[in-house]
């Protein structure tokens, strides 16, 4: 691939390009360069991307690529790449494929043996993790929750025991009811509401789920765009309890194949629970 700043056209391939999530200053040099040197740009909404191109003094043919026309557009875009063209893929904002279209196009381009690369950049979920002040060693990105309360509660319950911070997008309008459901199903964990990131009214509101649910129940839905980050469940040791059923089964299964010490270390790795407590329980199970 030619160097950044070169005026030459890009080689044939698919270029996944991240764009700003609010502040136009977050456009990277590589992103701008790829869009300048691509043959065409596939985007969700041509009006949104046209504004971004104008702000960056770029003129390029735009073709719509979204969930409704993806199946029809993919063979056309792949044919263009096969014919030697460089196709850039952008979404309305942030990193394509992250709660945005693109994964099937990337998969098919990879399967066809085409050159596929990316210009990484802004992503609301990652920026929220940078600001939430919650553990980032393990996190689960969950996309958008279901709109209806019952389905949303099941959606949270399914991750109740996941030892990771949970990160998801939510419409500001539904935030108050979503937080009620989260507090009800996940218990009182620490969380952060990260709003209008990189924009004038950027705000990070931190607290327990109960505090945050009470705040938005009182204040009403906020304006703008929102990412929710919820911290992991407390370790069983911190909560003062023993091990739960899933852990028990895991320990039993592990003990069939390895020593007490290895089984405890293995299950600690999977569940995030304390190795010492698991070791004691593993000793009991194995009757040692
Ligand atoms: N692909 C994008 C990314 O990399 O962040 C996300 C696209 S998703 C369709 C749009 C959602 O991302 C919004 O509803 C909101 O939850 C979140 N989001 C996007 N920009 C944001 C911002 N500036 N501040 C907070 N949340 C944002």
PDB file of C-alpha atoms and ligand atoms in Angstrom:
ATOM      1  CA  UNK A   1       0.000   0.000   0.000  1.00  0.00           C
ATOM      2  CA  UNK A   2       1.287   3.485  -0.816  1.00  0.00           C
ATOM      3  CA  UNK A   3       2.339   5.764   2.075  1.00  0.00           C
ATOM      4  CA  UNK A   4       0.002   8.279   3.749  1.00  0.00           C
ATOM      5  CA  UNK A   5      -0.059  11.532   1.827  1.00  0.00           C
ATOM      6  CA  UNK A   6       0.722   9.915  -1.488  1.00  0.00           C
ATOM      7  CA  UNK A   7      -1.631  11.053  -4.228  1.00  0.00           C
ATOM      8  CA  UNK A   8      -1.676   7.631  -5.874  1.00  0.00           C
ATOM      9  CA  UNK A   9      -4.842   5.599  -5.892  1.00  0.00           C
ATOM     10  CA  UNK A  10      -5.121   2.815  -3.312  1.00  0.00           C
ATOM     11  CA  UNK A  11      -4.608  -0.783  -4.372  1.00  0.00           C
ATOM     12  CA  UNK A  12      -7.677  -2.944  -4.962  1.00  0.00           C
ATOM     13  CA  UNK A  13      -9.379  -3.941  -1.721  1.00  0.00           C
ATOM     14  CA  UNK A  14     -11.811  -3.104   1.027  1.00  0.00           C
ATOM     15  CA  UNK A  15     -10.848  -0.294   3.413  1.00  0.00           C
ATOM     16  CA  UNK A  16     -12.863  -0.081   6.659  1.00  0.00           C
ATOM     17  CA  UNK A  17     -12.590   3.526   7.800  1.00  0.00           C
ATOM     18  CA  UNK A  18     -13.580   4.883  11.238  1.00  0.00           C
ATOM     19  CA  UNK A  19     -14.951   8.433  11.314  1.00  0.00           C
ATOM     20  CA  UNK A  20     -15.654  10.906  14.168  1.00  0.00           C
ATOM     21  CA  UNK A  21     -18.492  10.301  16.679  1.00  0.00           C
ATOM     22  CA  UNK A  22     -19.160  14.021  17.071  1.00  0.00           C
ATOM     23  CA  UNK A  23     -15.984  16.062  17.010  1.00  0.00           C
ATOM     24  CA  UNK A  24     -14.706  16.414  13.449  1.00  0.00           C
ATOM     25  CA  UNK A  25     -11.196  16.908  14.827  1.00  0.00           C
ATOM     26  CA  UNK A  26     -11.107  13.172  15.535  1.00  0.00           C
ATOM     27  CA  UNK A  27     -10.772  12.274  11.849  1.00  0.00           C
ATOM     28  CA  UNK A  28      -7.350  10.616  11.603  1.00  0.00           C
ATOM     29  CA  UNK A  29      -4.846  11.399   8.857  1.00  0.00           C
ATOM     30  CA  UNK A  30      -5.026   7.785   7.656  1.00  0.00           C
ATOM     31  CA  UNK A  31      -8.828   7.851   7.524  1.00  0.00           C
ATOM     32  CA  UNK A  32      -8.806  11.053   5.459  1.00  0.00           C
ATOM     33  CA  UNK A  33      -6.080   9.682   3.238  1.00  0.00           C
ATOM     34  CA  UNK A  34      -7.921   6.425   2.565  1.00  0.00           C
ATOM     35  CA  UNK A  35     -11.147   8.219   1.688  1.00  0.00           C
ATOM     36  CA  UNK A  36      -9.242  10.579  -0.637  1.00  0.00           C
ATOM     37  CA  UNK A  37      -7.522   7.755  -2.460  1.00  0.00           C
ATOM     38  CA  UNK A  38     -10.371   5.213  -2.630  1.00  0.00           C
ATOM     39  CA  UNK A  39     -12.333   4.811  -5.871  1.00  0.00           C
ATOM     40  CA  UNK A  40     -15.683   4.889  -4.112  1.00  0.00           C
ATOM     41  CA  UNK A  41     -17.114   5.034  -0.613  1.00  0.00           C
ATOM     42  CA  UNK A  42     -19.847   2.713   0.643  1.00  0.00           C
ATOM     43  CA  UNK A  43     -21.781   4.428   3.438  1.00  0.00           C
ATOM     44  CA  UNK A  44     -24.983   4.099   5.456  1.00  0.00           C
ATOM     45  CA  UNK A  45     -26.535   7.445   4.573  1.00  0.00           C
ATOM     46  CA  UNK A  46     -25.075   9.352   1.636  1.00  0.00           C
ATOM     47  CA  UNK A  47     -26.278  12.712   3.064  1.00  0.00           C
ATOM     48  CA  UNK A  48     -24.413  12.148   6.356  1.00  0.00           C
ATOM     49  CA  UNK A  49     -21.184  11.042   4.651  1.00  0.00           C
ATOM     50  CA  UNK A  50     -21.419  13.841   2.071  1.00  0.00           C
ATOM     51  CA  UNK A  51     -21.155  16.341   4.957  1.00  0.00           C
ATOM     52  CA  UNK A  52     -18.095  14.577   6.363  1.00  0.00           C
ATOM     53  CA  UNK A  53     -16.436  14.608   2.920  1.00  0.00           C
ATOM     54  CA  UNK A  54     -17.195  18.301   2.419  1.00  0.00           C
ATOM     55  CA  UNK A  55     -15.636  19.090   5.823  1.00  0.00           C
ATOM     56  CA  UNK A  56     -12.519  17.195   4.707  1.00  0.00           C
ATOM     57  CA  UNK A  57     -12.437  18.634   1.176  1.00  0.00           C
ATOM     58  CA  UNK A  58     -12.939  15.200  -0.370  1.00  0.00           C
ATOM     59  CA  UNK A  59     -14.988  14.488  -3.493  1.00  0.00           C
ATOM     60  CA  UNK A  60     -15.778  10.818  -4.139  1.00  0.00           C
ATOM     61  CA  UNK A  61     -18.640   8.755  -5.496  1.00  0.00           C
ATOM     62  CA  UNK A  62     -20.851   7.515  -2.631  1.00  0.00           C
ATOM     63  CA  UNK A  63     -22.923   4.342  -2.715  1.00  0.00           C
ATOM     64  CA  UNK A  64     -25.426   3.438   0.005  1.00  0.00           C
ATOM     65  CA  UNK A  65     -24.665   0.259   1.957  1.00  0.00           C
ATOM     66  CA  UNK A  66     -26.996  -0.571   4.837  1.00  0.00           C
ATOM     67  CA  UNK A  67     -28.944  -3.461   6.324  1.00  0.00           C
ATOM     68  CA  UNK A  68     -31.772  -3.126   3.788  1.00  0.00           C
ATOM     69  CA  UNK A  69     -29.677  -3.247   0.599  1.00  0.00           C
ATOM     70  CA  UNK A  70     -26.598  -5.128   1.859  1.00  0.00           C
ATOM     71  CA  UNK A  71     -27.440  -8.464   0.201  1.00  0.00           C
ATOM     72  CA  UNK A  72     -27.940  -6.788  -3.177  1.00  0.00           C
ATOM     73  CA  UNK A  73     -24.947  -4.449  -2.861  1.00  0.00           C
ATOM     74  CA  UNK A  74     -22.313  -6.941  -1.681  1.00  0.00           C
ATOM     75  CA  UNK A  75     -21.820  -8.743  -5.019  1.00  0.00           C
ATOM     76  CA  UNK A  76     -21.586  -5.380  -6.784  1.00  0.00           C
ATOM     77  CA  UNK A  77     -18.969  -4.033  -4.383  1.00  0.00           C
ATOM     78  CA  UNK A  78     -16.987  -7.289  -4.505  1.00  0.00           C
ATOM     79  CA  UNK A  79     -17.067  -7.198  -8.327  1.00  0.00           C
ATOM     80  CA  UNK A  80     -15.613  -3.696  -8.232  1.00  0.00           C
ATOM     81  CA  UNK A  81     -12.793  -4.840  -5.949  1.00  0.00           C
ATOM     82  CA  UNK A  82     -12.158  -7.835  -8.245  1.00  0.00           C
ATOM     83  CA  UNK A  83     -11.942  -5.338 -11.137  1.00  0.00           C
ATOM     84  CA  UNK A  84      -9.141  -3.459  -9.319  1.00  0.00           C
ATOM     85  CA  UNK A  85     -11.031  -0.798  -7.394  1.00  0.00           C
ATOM     86  CA  UNK A  86     -10.471   0.370  -3.810  1.00  0.00           C
ATOM     87  CA  UNK A  87     -13.764   0.442  -1.901  1.00  0.00           C
ATOM     88  CA  UNK A  88     -13.893   2.335   1.409  1.00  0.00           C
ATOM     89  CA  UNK A  89     -16.575   1.448   3.951  1.00  0.00           C
ATOM     90  CA  UNK A  90     -17.744   4.015   6.491  1.00  0.00           C
ATOM     91  CA  UNK A  91     -20.761   4.267   8.788  1.00  0.00           C
ATOM     92  CA  UNK A  92     -22.650   7.399   9.850  1.00  0.00           C
ATOM     93  CA  UNK A  93     -20.272   7.796  12.789  1.00  0.00           C
ATOM     94  CA  UNK A  94     -17.552   5.845  14.558  1.00  0.00           C
ATOM     95  CA  UNK A  95     -16.196   2.431  13.688  1.00  0.00           C
ATOM     96  CA  UNK A  96     -18.050   0.461  11.000  1.00  0.00           C
ATOM     97  CA  UNK A  97     -19.289  -3.008  12.105  1.00  0.00           C
ATOM     98  CA  UNK A  98     -19.684  -1.919  15.756  1.00  0.00           C
ATOM     99  CA  UNK A  99     -23.505  -1.889  15.935  1.00  0.00           C
ATOM    100  CA  UNK A 100     -23.265  -0.829  12.307  1.00  0.00           C
ATOM    101  CA  UNK A 101     -23.304  -2.656   8.947  1.00  0.00           C
ATOM    102  CA  UNK A 102     -20.249  -4.276   7.418  1.00  0.00           C
ATOM    103  CA  UNK A 103     -19.396  -7.655   8.883  1.00  0.00           C
ATOM    104  CA  UNK A 104     -20.800  -9.683   5.979  1.00  0.00           C
ATOM    105  CA  UNK A 105     -19.022  -7.463   3.461  1.00  0.00           C
ATOM    106  CA  UNK A 106     -15.728  -7.892   5.328  1.00  0.00           C
ATOM    107  CA  UNK A 107     -16.265 -11.668   5.600  1.00  0.00           C
ATOM    108  CA  UNK A 108     -17.042 -12.054   1.902  1.00  0.00           C
ATOM    109  CA  UNK A 109     -14.142  -9.843   0.859  1.00  0.00           C
ATOM    110  CA  UNK A 110     -11.804 -11.894   3.081  1.00  0.00           C
ATOM    111  CA  UNK A 111     -13.249 -15.174   1.731  1.00  0.00           C
ATOM    112  CA  UNK A 112     -12.704 -13.963  -1.832  1.00  0.00           C
ATOM    113  CA  UNK A 113      -9.027 -13.351  -1.006  1.00  0.00           C
ATOM    114  CA  UNK A 114      -9.209  -9.573  -1.433  1.00  0.00           C
ATOM    115  CA  UNK A 115      -6.978  -7.156   0.461  1.00  0.00           C
ATOM    116  CA  UNK A 116      -8.933  -5.977   3.534  1.00  0.00           C
ATOM    117  CA  UNK A 117      -7.601  -3.419   5.979  1.00  0.00           C
ATOM    118  CA  UNK A 118      -8.861  -0.661   8.264  1.00  0.00           C
ATOM    119  CA  UNK A 119      -8.120   2.842   9.501  1.00  0.00           C
ATOM    120  CA  UNK A 120      -9.018   2.478  13.198  1.00  0.00           C
ATOM    121  CA  UNK A 121     -10.411   5.431  15.096  1.00  0.00           C
ATOM    122  CA  UNK A 122     -13.304   6.713  17.189  1.00  0.00           C
ATOM    123  CA  UNK A 123     -15.741   4.271  18.766  1.00  0.00           C
ATOM    124  CA  UNK A 124     -18.306   5.375  21.359  1.00  0.00           C
ATOM    125  CA  UNK A 125     -18.086   2.088  23.310  1.00  0.00           C
ATOM    126  CA  UNK A 126     -14.305   2.317  23.666  1.00  0.00           C
ATOM    127  CA  UNK A 127     -14.378   5.994  24.612  1.00  0.00           C
ATOM    128  CA  UNK A 128     -17.021   5.200  27.254  1.00  0.00           C
ATOM    129  CA  UNK A 129     -14.732   2.530  28.707  1.00  0.00           C
ATOM    130  CA  UNK A 130     -11.919   5.106  28.807  1.00  0.00           C
ATOM    131  CA  UNK A 131     -14.055   7.458  30.906  1.00  0.00           C
ATOM    132  CA  UNK A 132     -16.323   5.236  33.031  1.00  0.00           C
ATOM    133  CA  UNK A 133     -13.744   4.422  35.712  1.00  0.00           C
ATOM    134  CA  UNK A 134     -14.929   0.801  35.770  1.00  0.00           C
ATOM    135  CA  UNK A 135     -12.836  -2.350  35.242  1.00  0.00           C
ATOM    136  CA  UNK A 136     -11.656  -2.738  31.661  1.00  0.00           C
ATOM    137  CA  UNK A 137      -9.649  -5.973  31.963  1.00  0.00           C
ATOM    138  CA  UNK A 138     -12.722  -7.841  30.742  1.00  0.00           C
ATOM    139  CA  UNK A 139     -15.705  -6.261  29.038  1.00  0.00           C
ATOM    140  CA  UNK A 140     -18.661  -7.455  27.037  1.00  0.00           C
ATOM    141  CA  UNK A 141     -19.989  -5.207  24.278  1.00  0.00           C
ATOM    142  CA  UNK A 142     -23.701  -5.944  23.972  1.00  0.00           C
ATOM    143  CA  UNK A 143     -24.896  -3.652  21.155  1.00  0.00           C
ATOM    144  CA  UNK A 144     -28.415  -2.270  21.798  1.00  0.00           C
ATOM    145  CA  UNK A 145     -30.854  -3.745  24.373  1.00  0.00           C
ATOM    146  CA  UNK A 146     -34.326  -4.839  23.270  1.00  0.00           C
ATOM    147  CA  UNK A 147     -36.961  -2.079  23.376  1.00  0.00           C
ATOM    148  CA  UNK A 148     -39.512  -3.870  25.542  1.00  0.00           C
ATOM    149  CA  UNK A 149     -39.036  -4.212  29.294  1.00  0.00           C
ATOM    150  CA  UNK A 150     -39.602  -8.001  29.538  1.00  0.00           C
ATOM    151  CA  UNK A 151     -37.113  -8.784  26.781  1.00  0.00           C
ATOM    152  CA  UNK A 152     -34.669  -6.275  28.207  1.00  0.00           C
ATOM    153  CA  UNK A 153     -34.797  -7.865  31.654  1.00  0.00           C
ATOM    154  CA  UNK A 154     -34.058 -11.286  30.118  1.00  0.00           C
ATOM    155  CA  UNK A 155     -31.229  -9.688  28.146  1.00  0.00           C
ATOM    156  CA  UNK A 156     -29.651  -8.455  31.402  1.00  0.00           C
ATOM    157  CA  UNK A 157     -30.384 -11.658  33.320  1.00  0.00           C
ATOM    158  CA  UNK A 158     -28.519 -13.690  30.696  1.00  0.00           C
ATOM    159  CA  UNK A 159     -25.329 -11.795  31.674  1.00  0.00           C
ATOM    160  CA  UNK A 160     -25.993 -11.650  35.418  1.00  0.00           C
ATOM    161  CA  UNK A 161     -23.015 -13.897  36.208  1.00  0.00           C
ATOM    162  CA  UNK A 162     -20.663 -12.643  33.536  1.00  0.00           C
ATOM    163  CA  UNK A 163     -17.487 -11.440  35.217  1.00  0.00           C
ATOM    164  CA  UNK A 164     -16.935  -8.473  32.967  1.00  0.00           C
ATOM    165  CA  UNK A 165     -18.011  -4.867  32.622  1.00  0.00           C
ATOM    166  CA  UNK A 166     -21.070  -4.649  30.371  1.00  0.00           C
ATOM    167  CA  UNK A 167     -21.024  -1.956  27.678  1.00  0.00           C
ATOM    168  CA  UNK A 168     -24.015  -1.125  25.519  1.00  0.00           C
ATOM    169  CA  UNK A 169     -25.687   1.566  23.457  1.00  0.00           C
ATOM    170  CA  UNK A 170     -29.133   2.864  24.346  1.00  0.00           C
ATOM    171  CA  UNK A 171     -31.383   5.579  22.986  1.00  0.00           C
ATOM    172  CA  UNK A 172     -31.496   8.492  25.432  1.00  0.00           C
ATOM    173  CA  UNK A 173     -35.300   8.296  25.344  1.00  0.00           C
ATOM    174  CA  UNK A 174     -35.337   4.766  26.756  1.00  0.00           C
ATOM    175  CA  UNK A 175     -32.497   5.290  29.258  1.00  0.00           C
ATOM    176  CA  UNK A 176     -34.680   5.784  32.418  1.00  0.00           C
ATOM    177  CA  UNK A 177     -36.660   2.553  31.955  1.00  0.00           C
ATOM    178  CA  UNK A 178     -33.558   0.675  30.838  1.00  0.00           C
ATOM    179  CA  UNK A 179     -31.747   1.624  34.057  1.00  0.00           C
ATOM    180  CA  UNK A 180     -34.744   0.500  36.146  1.00  0.00           C
ATOM    181  CA  UNK A 181     -34.566  -2.907  34.482  1.00  0.00           C
ATOM    182  CA  UNK A 182     -30.780  -3.082  34.911  1.00  0.00           C
ATOM    183  CA  UNK A 183     -30.986  -2.223  38.631  1.00  0.00           C
ATOM    184  CA  UNK A 184     -33.770  -4.749  39.136  1.00  0.00           C
ATOM    185  CA  UNK A 185     -32.015  -7.636  37.376  1.00  0.00           C
ATOM    186  CA  UNK A 186     -28.302  -7.028  38.027  1.00  0.00           C
ATOM    187  CA  UNK A 187     -28.470  -5.673  41.561  1.00  0.00           C
ATOM    188  CA  UNK A 188     -26.715  -2.611  42.802  1.00  0.00           C
ATOM    189  CA  UNK A 189     -23.548  -2.406  40.778  1.00  0.00           C
ATOM    190  CA  UNK A 190     -21.491   0.614  39.861  1.00  0.00           C
ATOM    191  CA  UNK A 191     -22.229   2.069  36.461  1.00  0.00           C
ATOM    192  CA  UNK A 192     -21.600   5.089  34.252  1.00  0.00           C
ATOM    193  CA  UNK A 193     -23.758   6.910  31.731  1.00  0.00           C
ATOM    194  CA  UNK A 194     -21.502   8.404  29.056  1.00  0.00           C
ATOM    195  CA  UNK A 195     -23.347  10.977  26.996  1.00  0.00           C
ATOM    196  CA  UNK A 196     -22.568  13.187  23.994  1.00  0.00           C
ATOM    197  CA  UNK A 197     -18.984  11.956  23.836  1.00  0.00           C
ATOM    198  CA  UNK A 198     -16.500  14.306  22.133  1.00  0.00           C
ATOM    199  CA  UNK A 199     -19.284  16.922  21.799  1.00  0.00           C
ATOM    200  CA  UNK A 200     -19.973  20.244  23.529  1.00  0.00           C
ATOM    201  CA  UNK A 201     -22.209  18.768  26.248  1.00  0.00           C
ATOM    202  CA  UNK A 202     -20.127  15.671  26.948  1.00  0.00           C
ATOM    203  CA  UNK A 203     -21.055  14.223  30.348  1.00  0.00           C
ATOM    204  CA  UNK A 204     -20.113  11.157  32.393  1.00  0.00           C
ATOM    205  CA  UNK A 205     -22.491  10.443  35.280  1.00  0.00           C
ATOM    206  CA  UNK A 206     -21.272   7.725  37.649  1.00  0.00           C
ATOM    207  CA  UNK A 207     -23.030   5.971  40.501  1.00  0.00           C
ATOM    208  CA  UNK A 208     -24.739   2.775  41.498  1.00  0.00           C
ATOM    209  CA  UNK A 209     -27.438   1.465  39.169  1.00  0.00           C
ATOM    210  CA  UNK A 210     -30.021   2.352  41.823  1.00  0.00           C
ATOM    211  CA  UNK A 211     -28.718   5.950  42.086  1.00  0.00           C
ATOM    212  CA  UNK A 212     -28.632   6.385  38.337  1.00  0.00           C
ATOM    213  CA  UNK A 213     -32.098   4.871  37.863  1.00  0.00           C
ATOM    214  CA  UNK A 214     -33.454   7.222  40.558  1.00  0.00           C
ATOM    215  CA  UNK A 215     -31.715  10.220  38.981  1.00  0.00           C
ATOM    216  CA  UNK A 216     -33.174   9.674  35.497  1.00  0.00           C
ATOM    217  CA  UNK A 217     -36.601   8.710  36.894  1.00  0.00           C
ATOM    218  CA  UNK A 218     -36.620  12.165  38.481  1.00  0.00           C
ATOM    219  CA  UNK A 219     -34.806  14.210  35.819  1.00  0.00           C
ATOM    220  CA  UNK A 220     -36.382  12.475  32.805  1.00  0.00           C
ATOM    221  CA  UNK A 221     -34.641  11.202  29.692  1.00  0.00           C
ATOM    222  CA  UNK A 222     -31.504  13.161  28.796  1.00  0.00           C
ATOM    223  CA  UNK A 223     -30.797  14.564  25.357  1.00  0.00           C
ATOM    224  CA  UNK A 224     -28.275  13.250  22.873  1.00  0.00           C
ATOM    225  CA  UNK A 225     -26.450   9.957  22.460  1.00  0.00           C
ATOM    226  CA  UNK A 226     -25.654   7.565  25.270  1.00  0.00           C
ATOM    227  CA  UNK A 227     -23.377   4.643  26.134  1.00  0.00           C
ATOM    228  CA  UNK A 228     -24.009   2.686  29.342  1.00  0.00           C
ATOM    229  CA  UNK A 229     -21.193   0.899  31.178  1.00  0.00           C
ATOM    230  CA  UNK A 230     -22.054  -1.402  34.107  1.00  0.00           C
ATOM    231  CA  UNK A 231     -19.333  -2.829  36.335  1.00  0.00           C
ATOM    232  CA  UNK A 232     -18.924  -6.585  36.925  1.00  0.00           C
ATOM    233  CA  UNK A 233     -20.709  -8.399  39.755  1.00  0.00           C
ATOM    234  CA  UNK A 234     -18.815  -8.399  43.074  1.00  0.00           C
ATOM    235  CA  UNK A 235     -16.536 -11.389  43.571  1.00  0.00           C
ATOM    236  CA  UNK A 236     -18.226 -14.063  45.646  1.00  0.00           C
ATOM    237  CA  UNK A 237     -15.570 -13.643  48.364  1.00  0.00           C
ATOM    238  CA  UNK A 238     -16.269  -9.914  48.622  1.00  0.00           C
ATOM    239  CA  UNK A 239     -20.008 -10.618  48.838  1.00  0.00           C
ATOM    240  CA  UNK A 240     -19.260 -13.050  51.659  1.00  0.00           C
ATOM    241  CA  UNK A 241     -20.755 -16.103  49.951  1.00  0.00           C
ATOM    242  CA  UNK A 242     -19.341 -19.420  48.829  1.00  0.00           C
ATOM    243  CA  UNK A 243     -19.284 -20.613  45.245  1.00  0.00           C
ATOM    244  CA  UNK A 244     -22.396 -20.890  43.064  1.00  0.00           C
ATOM    245  CA  UNK A 245     -23.763 -23.845  41.109  1.00  0.00           C
ATOM    246  CA  UNK A 246     -22.047 -23.028  37.817  1.00  0.00           C
ATOM    247  CA  UNK A 247     -18.710 -22.750  39.548  1.00  0.00           C
ATOM    248  CA  UNK A 248     -19.396 -25.979  41.405  1.00  0.00           C
ATOM    249  CA  UNK A 249     -20.039 -27.817  38.138  1.00  0.00           C
ATOM    250  CA  UNK A 250     -16.971 -26.301  36.539  1.00  0.00           C
ATOM    251  CA  UNK A 251     -14.820 -27.366  39.484  1.00  0.00           C
ATOM    252  CA  UNK A 252     -16.210 -30.900  39.415  1.00  0.00           C
ATOM    253  CA  UNK A 253     -15.589 -31.173  35.678  1.00  0.00           C
ATOM    254  CA  UNK A 254     -12.094 -29.716  35.960  1.00  0.00           C
ATOM    255  CA  UNK A 255     -11.186 -32.114  38.810  1.00  0.00           C
ATOM    256  CA  UNK A 256     -11.846 -35.069  36.520  1.00  0.00           C
ATOM    257  CA  UNK A 257      -8.974 -33.934  34.322  1.00  0.00           C
ATOM    258  CA  UNK A 258      -6.480 -32.101  36.504  1.00  0.00           C
ATOM    259  CA  UNK A 259      -4.981 -31.610  39.944  1.00  0.00           C
ATOM    260  CA  UNK A 260      -6.769 -29.639  42.682  1.00  0.00           C
ATOM    261  CA  UNK A 261      -4.365 -26.731  42.201  1.00  0.00           C
ATOM    262  CA  UNK A 262      -4.762 -26.633  38.415  1.00  0.00           C
ATOM    263  CA  UNK A 263      -8.554 -27.009  38.650  1.00  0.00           C
ATOM    264  CA  UNK A 264      -8.762 -24.050  41.053  1.00  0.00           C
ATOM    265  CA  UNK A 265      -6.547 -21.913  38.799  1.00  0.00           C
ATOM    266  CA  UNK A 266      -8.506 -22.937  35.689  1.00  0.00           C
ATOM    267  CA  UNK A 267     -11.931 -22.147  37.196  1.00  0.00           C
ATOM    268  CA  UNK A 268     -10.625 -18.870  38.657  1.00  0.00           C
ATOM    269  CA  UNK A 269      -9.522 -17.869  35.162  1.00  0.00           C
ATOM    270  CA  UNK A 270     -12.978 -18.583  33.724  1.00  0.00           C
ATOM    271  CA  UNK A 271     -15.194 -17.185  36.483  1.00  0.00           C
ATOM    272  CA  UNK A 272     -13.035 -14.425  37.915  1.00  0.00           C
ATOM    273  CA  UNK A 273     -13.571 -15.897  41.387  1.00  0.00           C
ATOM    274  CA  UNK A 274     -10.770 -16.006  43.990  1.00  0.00           C
ATOM    275  CA  UNK A 275      -8.317 -18.883  43.495  1.00  0.00           C
ATOM    276  CA  UNK A 276      -7.945 -19.455  47.260  1.00  0.00           C
ATOM    277  CA  UNK A 277     -11.682 -20.047  47.837  1.00  0.00           C
ATOM    278  CA  UNK A 278     -11.835 -22.293  44.777  1.00  0.00           C
ATOM    279  CA  UNK A 279      -8.829 -24.283  45.995  1.00  0.00           C
ATOM    280  CA  UNK A 280     -10.527 -24.919  49.386  1.00  0.00           C
ATOM    281  CA  UNK A 281     -13.747 -25.974  47.690  1.00  0.00           C
ATOM    282  CA  UNK A 282     -11.846 -28.186  45.212  1.00  0.00           C
ATOM    283  CA  UNK A 283     -10.123 -29.910  48.170  1.00  0.00           C
ATOM    284  CA  UNK A 284     -13.530 -30.568  49.754  1.00  0.00           C
ATOM    285  CA  UNK A 285     -15.011 -31.921  46.508  1.00  0.00           C
ATOM    286  CA  UNK A 286     -12.089 -34.237  45.909  1.00  0.00           C
ATOM    287  CA  UNK A 287     -12.262 -35.400  49.576  1.00  0.00           C
ATOM    288  CA  UNK A 288      -8.642 -34.456  50.325  1.00  0.00           C
TER     289      UNK A 288
HETATM  290  N1  LIG B   1     -20.278   2.397  15.140  1.00  0.00           N
HETATM  291  C1  LIG B   1     -20.530   3.406  16.129  1.00  0.00           C
HETATM  292  C2  LIG B   1     -19.331   3.486  17.072  1.00  0.00           C
HETATM  293  O1  LIG B   1     -18.246   3.054  16.706  1.00  0.00           O
HETATM  294  O2  LIG B   1     -19.458   4.010  18.173  1.00  0.00           O
HETATM  295  C3  LIG B   1     -21.826   3.176  16.869  1.00  0.00           C
HETATM  296  C4  LIG B   1     -23.034   3.167  15.979  1.00  0.00           C
HETATM  297  S1  LIG B   1     -24.523   2.877  16.816  1.00  0.00           S
HETATM  298  C5  LIG B   1     -25.634   2.741  15.459  1.00  0.00           C
HETATM  299  C6  LIG B   1     -24.971   4.460  17.423  1.00  0.00           C
HETATM  300  C7  LIG B   1     -24.982   4.505  18.956  1.00  0.00           C
HETATM  301  O3  LIG B   1     -23.661   4.701  19.436  1.00  0.00           O
HETATM  302  C8  LIG B   1     -25.780   5.655  19.521  1.00  0.00           C
HETATM  303  O4  LIG B   1     -27.159   5.343  19.623  1.00  0.00           O
HETATM  304  C9  LIG B   1     -25.160   5.835  20.890  1.00  0.00           C
HETATM  305  O5  LIG B   1     -25.656   4.864  21.787  1.00  0.00           O
HETATM  306  C10 LIG B   1     -23.690   5.521  20.582  1.00  0.00           C
HETATM  307  N2  LIG B   1     -22.977   6.757  20.268  1.00  0.00           N
HETATM  308  C11 LIG B   1     -22.549   7.171  19.063  1.00  0.00           C
HETATM  309  N3  LIG B   1     -21.925   8.367  19.166  1.00  0.00           N
HETATM  310  C12 LIG B   1     -21.973   8.711  20.476  1.00  0.00           C
HETATM  311  C13 LIG B   1     -21.508   9.826  21.226  1.00  0.00           C
HETATM  312  N4  LIG B   1     -20.881  10.827  20.636  1.00  0.00           N
HETATM  313  N5  LIG B   1     -21.734   9.838  22.560  1.00  0.00           N
HETATM  314  C14 LIG B   1     -22.355   8.822  23.172  1.00  0.00           C
HETATM  315  N6  LIG B   1     -22.825   7.747  22.512  1.00  0.00           N
HETATM  316  C15 LIG B   1     -22.634   7.686  21.187  1.00  0.00           C
END
